[in-house]
C-alpha cells in the first residue's frame, strides 16, 4: 500500500538519499539536477526554501512511501494560482512499472480537489516519455498543446477536476 506524506523538514535526509540513488535513472528521461543539488548543505537550504513555498500555499509537495515507510517517489503540485497548479512526479527505479506513479498521481488529483480546493491541474512531458504520458492519460489528463521542453518535442496536458471513476471512495 502507498502512502502520501506532505513534505516536512525531517524528510530531508531520506529524500536526498532517494534522489542520489535514482540520479542516473531519472537523468535518462528528465534533466539531471546538477552536482550542487546533491551537496548536503545546498540540499538542506533548498529543502527549507521548498517548505517556505509550501507554507505560503504556492506549492504542495508529497513523498510517496511504500508499506515499509521507504520513499519510492514524489508527487508535487507547484505554482498554485487561480485554482490551478502544475503537477510533477517521479518514481524511483526499484518501484518502477508497478503502477506507483499512476496510483500516486490519482491520489494527488483527489487531494487537489478536496484538500487544496484546486479546479484544474496542468502537466507537461516530452513526447518520448511514454510512461509519463500513460500516467497522465490514465488519470484523465487531456493533451491540449504541442510544446518544446529543453529543445525536445513535448505535450502540455490539462485536467479539470471532474471526479475519477473511484472518487466516491
Ligand atoms: C514516468 C514515471 C513517473 C513512471 O512511474 P511508474 O511508477 O513506473 O509508472 P506506472 O507503473 O504507474 O505506469 C507507467 C505505465 O507506462 C508503462 N511504461 C513504462 N515505461 C515505458 C516505456 N518505456 N514505454 C512504454 N510504456 C512504458 C508502464 O508499463 C505502465 O503501463 P502498464 O501499467 O500498462 O504496464 C517514472 O518512470 C519516472 O519517475 N521517470 C523519471 C521522471 C519522469 O519522467 N517524470 C515525469 C516527468 S513529466
CSV table of C-alpha atoms and ligand atoms in Angstrom, one decimal, residues 18 22 25-31 72-74 86-93 95-105 123-126 128-136 138-139 149 155, ligand 1:
chain,number,residue,atom,x,y,z
A,18,UNK,CA,16.3,8.8,-2.7
A,22,UNK,CA,18.0,7.4,-8.6
A,25,UNK,CA,17.8,6.6,-13.6
A,26,UNK,CA,15.9,9.9,-13.7
A,27,UNK,CA,18.5,11.5,-15.9
A,28,UNK,CA,17.6,9.0,-18.7
A,29,UNK,CA,14.3,10.9,-19.1
A,30,UNK,CA,14.4,14.2,-17.3
A,31,UNK,CA,17.2,16.8,-17.0
A,72,UNK,CA,9.5,5.3,-3.6
A,73,UNK,CA,8.5,8.5,-5.3
A,74,UNK,CA,7.4,12.2,-5.2
A,86,UNK,CA,1.3,22.3,-12.2
A,87,UNK,CA,1.8,18.6,-11.5
A,88,UNK,CA,5.2,17.0,-11.3
A,89,UNK,CA,6.2,13.4,-10.3
A,90,UNK,CA,9.0,10.9,-10.2
A,91,UNK,CA,9.1,7.2,-9.1
A,92,UNK,CA,12.4,5.5,-8.3
A,93,UNK,CA,13.9,2.6,-10.2
A,95,UNK,CA,9.4,0.7,-7.7
A,96,UNK,CA,9.1,1.3,-11.5
A,97,UNK,CA,6.5,-0.3,-13.6
A,98,UNK,CA,4.3,-1.4,-10.7
A,99,UNK,CA,1.6,1.3,-11.0
A,100,UNK,CA,3.1,3.5,-8.3
A,101,UNK,CA,3.0,6.7,-10.4
A,102,UNK,CA,-0.5,6.1,-11.7
A,103,UNK,CA,-1.8,5.5,-8.2
A,104,UNK,CA,0.0,8.4,-6.6
A,105,UNK,CA,-1.0,10.9,-9.2
A,123,UNK,CA,1.3,18.9,-16.6
A,124,UNK,CA,3.9,18.6,-19.3
A,125,UNK,CA,6.1,15.8,-20.6
A,126,UNK,CA,8.3,15.0,-23.6
A,128,UNK,CA,9.0,10.2,-26.0
A,129,UNK,CA,8.3,9.8,-22.2
A,130,UNK,CA,5.7,7.1,-22.8
A,131,UNK,CA,5.4,6.0,-19.2
A,132,UNK,CA,4.7,9.6,-18.1
A,133,UNK,CA,2.1,10.1,-20.8
A,134,UNK,CA,0.4,6.8,-19.8
A,135,UNK,CA,0.3,8.0,-16.2
A,136,UNK,CA,-1.3,11.3,-17.2
A,138,UNK,CA,-4.9,7.1,-17.1
A,139,UNK,CA,-5.7,10.0,-14.6
A,149,UNK,CA,10.8,21.1,-23.5
A,155,UNK,CA,2.9,17.9,-24.8
B,1,LIG,C1,7.4,8.3,-15.6
B,1,LIG,C2,7.4,7.6,-14.2
B,1,LIG,C3,6.9,8.6,-13.1
B,1,LIG,C4,6.5,6.4,-14.3
B,1,LIG,O1,6.5,5.8,-13.0
B,1,LIG,P1,5.9,4.3,-12.8
B,1,LIG,O2,5.5,4.1,-11.3
B,1,LIG,O3,6.9,3.3,-13.3
B,1,LIG,O4,4.6,4.3,-13.7
B,1,LIG,P2,3.4,3.3,-13.7
B,1,LIG,O5,3.9,1.9,-13.3
B,1,LIG,O6,2.3,3.8,-12.8
B,1,LIG,O7,2.8,3.3,-15.1
B,1,LIG,C5,3.6,3.6,-16.3
B,1,LIG,C6,3.0,2.8,-17.4
B,1,LIG,O8,3.8,3.1,-18.5
B,1,LIG,C7,4.4,1.9,-18.9
B,1,LIG,N1,5.8,2.2,-19.3
B,1,LIG,C8,6.8,2.3,-18.5
B,1,LIG,N2,7.9,2.5,-19.3
B,1,LIG,C9,7.5,2.5,-20.6
B,1,LIG,C10,8.2,2.7,-21.8
B,1,LIG,N3,9.5,3.0,-21.8
B,1,LIG,N4,7.4,2.7,-22.9
B,1,LIG,C11,6.1,2.5,-22.8
B,1,LIG,N5,5.4,2.3,-21.7
B,1,LIG,C12,6.1,2.3,-20.6
B,1,LIG,C13,4.3,1.0,-17.8
B,1,LIG,O9,4.5,-0.3,-18.2
B,1,LIG,C14,3.0,1.3,-17.2
B,1,LIG,O10,2.0,0.8,-18.0
B,1,LIG,P3,1.3,-0.7,-17.6
B,1,LIG,O11,0.6,-0.5,-16.3
B,1,LIG,O12,0.3,-1.0,-18.7
B,1,LIG,O13,2.4,-1.7,-17.6
B,1,LIG,C15,8.9,7.2,-13.8
B,1,LIG,O14,9.4,6.4,-14.9
B,1,LIG,C16,9.8,8.3,-13.6
B,1,LIG,O15,9.9,8.8,-12.5
B,1,LIG,N6,10.6,8.7,-14.6
B,1,LIG,C17,11.6,9.8,-14.5
B,1,LIG,C18,10.9,11.1,-14.1
B,1,LIG,C19,9.8,11.5,-15.1
B,1,LIG,O16,9.8,11.1,-16.3
B,1,LIG,N7,8.8,12.1,-14.5
B,1,LIG,C20,7.7,12.6,-15.3
B,1,LIG,C21,8.0,13.9,-15.9
B,1,LIG,S1,6.6,14.7,-16.6
